[in-house]
Amino acid sequence: MSTVNPTEAQQPPRTLKISILRHNPQDPASVPHMQTFTLEEAPAMTLFVALNDLREHQDPSLQFDFVCRAGICGSCAMVINGRPGLACRTLTHTLAPEITLAPLPFFELIGDLSVNTGKWMRSMSERLQTWIHSTDSVDIKRLEARMEPELAEAIYELERCIECGCCVAACGTAQMREDFVGAVGMNRIARFRLDPRDQRSDEAFYDLIGDDDGIFGCMSLLGCQDVCPKNLPLQSQIAFLRRKMVKVGLS
Amino acid sequence: MNIVYTDVLVIGGGLAGLRTAVGVKRRGHEAIVLSLIPAKRSHSAAAQGGMQASLGSSTMGEGDNEDVHFEDTVRGSDWGADQAVVRMFVNTAPKAVRELAAWGVPWSRVQQGERESIINAEKVTIREKAEAHGLITGRDFGGTKKWRTCYTSDGTGHSMLYALGDQAIAYAIPVIERQEALALIHDGQRCYGAIVRDLITGALTAYVAKATTIATGGYGRLYEVSTSAIICEGIGAALALETGVATLGNMEAVQFHPTAIIPAGILTTEGCRGDGGLLRDVDGYRFMPDYEPEKKELASRDVVSRRMTEHMRKGKGVKSRYGDHLWLDITVLGRAHIEKNLREVKEICEYFLGIDPATQWIPVRPTQHYTMGGVRTQHTGESPNLKGLYSCGEAACWDMHGFNRLGGNSVAETVVSGMIVSEFIADFCDSPDSELNLSTGLIREFYQRESAKLNTLLNSTGNEDAFALRRQMESIMMDKVGIFRTGPELQTAVDELQALLTRSRNIGLRCHASGANPELVAAYRIQKMLKVALTVAYGALARTESRGAHSREDYPQRDDQNWLKRTLASWKDENDTLPTLSYEDLDVMSMELPPGFRGYGVRNHIDHPDTERRQAEVEARRKEHSDRFSLQQALMPYEHLLPESCRGRNERLSEPLS
Amino acid sequence: MSKTTDLADASAKPTPLKSKLPARLDFWQSATGLFLALFMWLHMFFVASILLGKDAMYTVAKFFEGYHFFGQPYPILVTIAAAGVFAVLIAHAGLAMRKFPANYRQYSTFRRHMKSLRHDDTNLWFIQVFTGFAMFFMVSIHLYIMMTQPHTIDPYGSGDRMVTDWMWPLYLLLLLAVELHASIGLYRLAVKWGWFEGKDAQATRRRLKQAKWAVTVFFLVLGLATLAAYIKVGLDNRDNYGQRYVPSWERQTQAPTPQALIPAAQSAAPDTTAPSVVDSAVEVDAPLASDAVVEPSGQDVGTD
């Protein structure tokens, strides 16, 4: 059983110095600059708590995005001390007292720490047609089509992606090639390829990702794998897709 | 003035909103979804545990059907629900699950053969039938007789939301992100759309539509500690309320979830207890069997929450800087089970508490979780007071949850109500009745009114701080309109909220940007939220009984004689500081399941005068009909209420369709 | 009830509409890289034969000139092999160049990204770009010499090339570049195509990374020792530049008195104090009098 209560403070509070990359593209006078705030740390404080505290008490114009604040919606991805991660589930006590926050690179900046991942993800989904393609008509009054339990689990394993954008922000390829679909896109394709309800062939998937903006653009730098907050098996899935797509290409 | 026309405007991009948009689009009507955030980030994703639908394929779900689901839901609601709507719901839920299966949700499946499970802290062996292998399985959830909760590991809501989000993309439905509706356009009879603010640029747009649907989720964020996403601020309810015409139903019905972690208020799924997790007190003692010998940890949510609060009041809570809490012990389930089926819970424990739930207990306490109340609608999803205004999902009071919602019924409601309501909206749009006949002057009037309000706020010299007002409101709601309620406390709450509302008209801003401006957003939202908070507190004050999640210590009995009715709140005049309450009676004589003992705690209620008579009628019918379908039809016909596409029986292994 | 728009052709599609070229380019980039890396390993071992003695290296060199098959050496075989390797190298370079930053903006974006992320595999890629770029020049020089002067490949020829021809700095840099580039490249091939993944891909990756460093260190040590050995030969043989090596067994039968040899034309001052008694010899029947050379199949290293 638990002997240490995580909700109890064990030490005198630290003073955090939080440096934030500020910029409001809506304001023509705004230039990107770092701004440093100081804040007293509280027990079990996350960056969600810290940033809201700053907005409410120090600078009401500070922009950032949180929705679920529980690590499941993917809204709050930002660059924390140089690495993309989910701010809501980053406990400040796991960081040094000097914290640097910046918006995710690659995505359109809305302001300060807020970026338009949603817009990019939607266009990725449209481009990769990330939905079940089936010509079967299903009678929903009748028993559903059966599926092996392990297969359902395997699909769910890939379905866990929350489209936070960390993988794209950590991707060296995406930094250089803005049309690259990123690990998030390829993982989506891998998910539908695995799903027997999706009747698309490998040739059809090749049409979606068989180029240098897709699977063949990936240089296997694995930033995606190493920052993914959901620990998705991105490396394996991209490798798997590459083998399948090359097979199509060589046939 | 920027005006956009569409057939159906859907405000809210969660499961209910998306399913509505897909439904009308499939019927050939154009739909636009407005969302504060990217749709796939909606709070629907947080429904980890699962969705109830009586498929009855797994061994522990054997014998399940719509009747059992119906009874569980009505009992769970403490007879506050509209029973016809519950029937519509339970009959459509299996269809919704199967539709989602076709759309790609990887529902967990039945694995034939024996497996170990934990029930009431004891290991049991469950044997699954070979003929059920590969069908959608179900897990146990609080307040249900059968294992009925369909799930995908512990990311059910996420999987459903992605499947539906992708369908919306497949159907090329525009989901316009970072848009906030500020007001509905209406003339007191008919709703014509909404005035909408772009949260990035601050620009206003008038969306004009034949039908406008509010699918904005609940109002949990009126409370200081809530499991809800931070966008669940009740703005949808406020939009309807501010029309002065549309009504809100049962706003005082607010559910608390027994097991949110402290201090973050993040939910650990009911699946923890469903799978065999235990609640322990400061001494490590398992206390629930003392209060609820039969259901123990799996009694209905409101009951468990209250028992936990009661136990903590006896000094059995664990003290912490953030107040008392209890322990949730899932170490008994074993690491393998936790890492496979409760992975999100494990992650939450690791990331927000720094503990390993396979070896350590989780600090939990009851936390605001769900709001049964919302925009009052008919069974069609349309407001009875304002034509062309629809609502579904948590935002609506449809009303299938009454005064308490069962676990797994909320995420089910989102898609089921979306399926049903979208058909009614499509019918409406197909009818000449839906034709718009409005003057641009009306649009301009609303547009200018909202624009002026924003300018007033931006230029105000007021001295009130929006964030401070908000914190005060949250703590009033938490402390005085919480799990246990009393008349004097509620009265104080109402008084204080009224004072806050008055003060909120004098907010001054430090940040004057007209575009993206978090403080401006906080300012106009708090003005709306306070009105919604008042409907909750005032409704709770007026309701002098205890029913479901509404628990009055000064009126501990459920009082069917006086209170078997739905609270309706409206805001007649912009300058009012209190809502106007009225009531809608529930007709016992048409109930399929007359009010009775709920099955938890002690039997403690005052019967409605009609109950006995109706009970006798029901008993008589039961004797006449041996077939469950004909019995149901005799007791409370409902199928005619459903849209064509949702009618019909659901196939089960035990009930094959010809 | 399921979605059917635009799906009619989804399942039946026999061939993709998209060009198959990207797949082929990707495949061949990996395939040529793999070939070059494996070739480089073998090459390193052959070149390192000098550590076993000059005779060993001489034997290896002659082997690749076909001596053991035809009874006499044909240096043209080395030319052909080197040309083949050169062709693969050019193909690989051309394919890999597609991934290089295309302009300064891309370059600086990547550098900024790399500095911020502090991520091992991302840094390794930059090393690959850098070493790959450097090798364009260095390997070209090396291979050109191998192609044009294959007959000079023997212990003395190679030693002379290091020292008297001043090639050792180039070979030192080339060695570093090749060893880094090839082992990183092999590691990346493994993660790129999912080789040896097993049940736990990340555990495998950690092991692959360790193996990669071990291989780098091994080949660097071997390469430096080999380089040192050639430099030593070159230094010892400095005064007999151009001399062809005669293996010990031929010396015993054909040239019993080493001192008596007249080395190649330009060697004005024959080395009278042969450094090491056993094989300080010189050869007799140098096929061509005036050349200097290198090792067997190219002491070069790599390519990849």
PDB file of C-alpha atoms in Angstrom, chain A residues 47 51 63-69 71-80 83-90 101-105 107-109 111-118 121 162-170 227-229, chain B residues 41 178:
ATOM      1  CA  LEU A  47       2.023  22.864 -16.146  1.00  0.00           C
ATOM      2  CA  LEU A  51      -0.049  28.265 -16.736  1.00  0.00           C
ATOM      3  CA  GLN A  63      -2.570  32.002 -24.810  1.00  0.00           C
ATOM      4  CA  PHE A  64      -2.426  28.233 -24.449  1.00  0.00           C
ATOM      5  CA  ASP A  65      -4.755  25.297 -25.025  1.00  0.00           C
ATOM      6  CA  PHE A  66      -6.040  22.808 -22.516  1.00  0.00           C
ATOM      7  CA  VAL A  67      -9.203  20.751 -22.780  1.00  0.00           C
ATOM      8  CA  CYS A  68      -9.273  17.491 -20.859  1.00  0.00           C
ATOM      9  CA  ARG A  69      -6.247  18.414 -18.710  1.00  0.00           C
ATOM     10  CA  GLY A  71      -3.610  13.579 -20.934  1.00  0.00           C
ATOM     11  CA  ILE A  72      -6.263  12.123 -23.213  1.00  0.00           C
ATOM     12  CA  CYS A  73      -7.338  14.832 -25.655  1.00  0.00           C
ATOM     13  CA  GLY A  74      -3.987  15.971 -27.060  1.00  0.00           C
ATOM     14  CA  SER A  75      -4.703  19.724 -26.942  1.00  0.00           C
ATOM     15  CA  CYS A  76      -1.831  20.900 -24.813  1.00  0.00           C
ATOM     16  CA  ALA A  77       1.213  19.605 -26.658  1.00  0.00           C
ATOM     17  CA  MET A  78       4.022  22.150 -26.437  1.00  0.00           C
ATOM     18  CA  VAL A  79       7.770  22.219 -26.389  1.00  0.00           C
ATOM     19  CA  ILE A  80       8.835  21.775 -22.779  1.00  0.00           C
ATOM     20  CA  ARG A  83      11.082  18.521 -26.194  1.00  0.00           C
ATOM     21  CA  PRO A  84       7.490  18.164 -27.356  1.00  0.00           C
ATOM     22  CA  GLY A  85       5.206  16.834 -24.649  1.00  0.00           C
ATOM     23  CA  LEU A  86       1.782  17.161 -23.044  1.00  0.00           C
ATOM     24  CA  ALA A  87       1.814  20.073 -20.636  1.00  0.00           C
ATOM     25  CA  CYS A  88      -1.215  18.934 -18.654  1.00  0.00           C
ATOM     26  CA  ARG A  89       0.451  15.821 -17.391  1.00  0.00           C
ATOM     27  CA  THR A  90       3.868  17.275 -16.807  1.00  0.00           C
ATOM     28  CA  LEU A 101       8.029  26.630 -22.891  1.00  0.00           C
ATOM     29  CA  ALA A 102       7.517  27.180 -26.598  1.00  0.00           C
ATOM     30  CA  PRO A 103       4.733  26.380 -29.033  1.00  0.00           C
ATOM     31  CA  LEU A 104       5.039  23.247 -31.145  1.00  0.00           C
ATOM     32  CA  PRO A 105       7.039  24.031 -34.261  1.00  0.00           C
ATOM     33  CA  PHE A 107       2.054  23.888 -36.957  1.00  0.00           C
ATOM     34  CA  GLU A 108       0.407  27.242 -37.598  1.00  0.00           C
ATOM     35  CA  LEU A 109       0.870  29.503 -34.600  1.00  0.00           C
ATOM     36  CA  GLY A 111      -0.584  32.803 -30.329  1.00  0.00           C
ATOM     37  CA  ASP A 112       1.983  32.139 -27.600  1.00  0.00           C
ATOM     38  CA  LEU A 113       1.725  28.408 -26.802  1.00  0.00           C
ATOM     39  CA  SER A 114      -1.389  27.792 -28.868  1.00  0.00           C
ATOM     40  CA  VAL A 115      -0.983  26.170 -32.279  1.00  0.00           C
ATOM     41  CA  ASN A 116      -3.504  25.013 -34.835  1.00  0.00           C
ATOM     42  CA  THR A 117      -2.973  21.270 -34.705  1.00  0.00           C
ATOM     43  CA  GLY A 118      -6.654  20.676 -35.396  1.00  0.00           C
ATOM     44  CA  MET A 121      -4.934  16.984 -38.508  1.00  0.00           C
ATOM     45  CA  ILE A 162      -4.607  11.428 -29.762  1.00  0.00           C
ATOM     46  CA  GLU A 163      -3.324  13.572 -32.636  1.00  0.00           C
ATOM     47  CA  CYS A 164      -1.437  15.825 -30.265  1.00  0.00           C
ATOM     48  CA  GLY A 165       1.189  16.610 -32.889  1.00  0.00           C
ATOM     49  CA  CYS A 166       4.231  15.755 -30.749  1.00  0.00           C
ATOM     50  CA  CYS A 167       5.462  13.206 -33.297  1.00  0.00           C
ATOM     51  CA  VAL A 168       5.377  15.740 -36.110  1.00  0.00           C
ATOM     52  CA  ALA A 169       7.035  18.394 -33.973  1.00  0.00           C
ATOM     53  CA  ALA A 170       9.823  15.947 -33.138  1.00  0.00           C
ATOM     54  CA  VAL A 227       8.313  11.612 -27.735  1.00  0.00           C
ATOM     55  CA  CYS A 228       4.935   9.932 -28.328  1.00  0.00           C
ATOM     56  CA  PRO A 229       2.940  10.530 -25.126  1.00  0.00           C
TER      57      PRO A 229
ATOM     58  CA  ARG B  41     -10.464  16.708 -28.605  1.00  0.00           C
ATOM     59  CA  ARG B 178     -12.308  27.601 -32.388  1.00  0.00           C
TER      60      ARG B 178
END
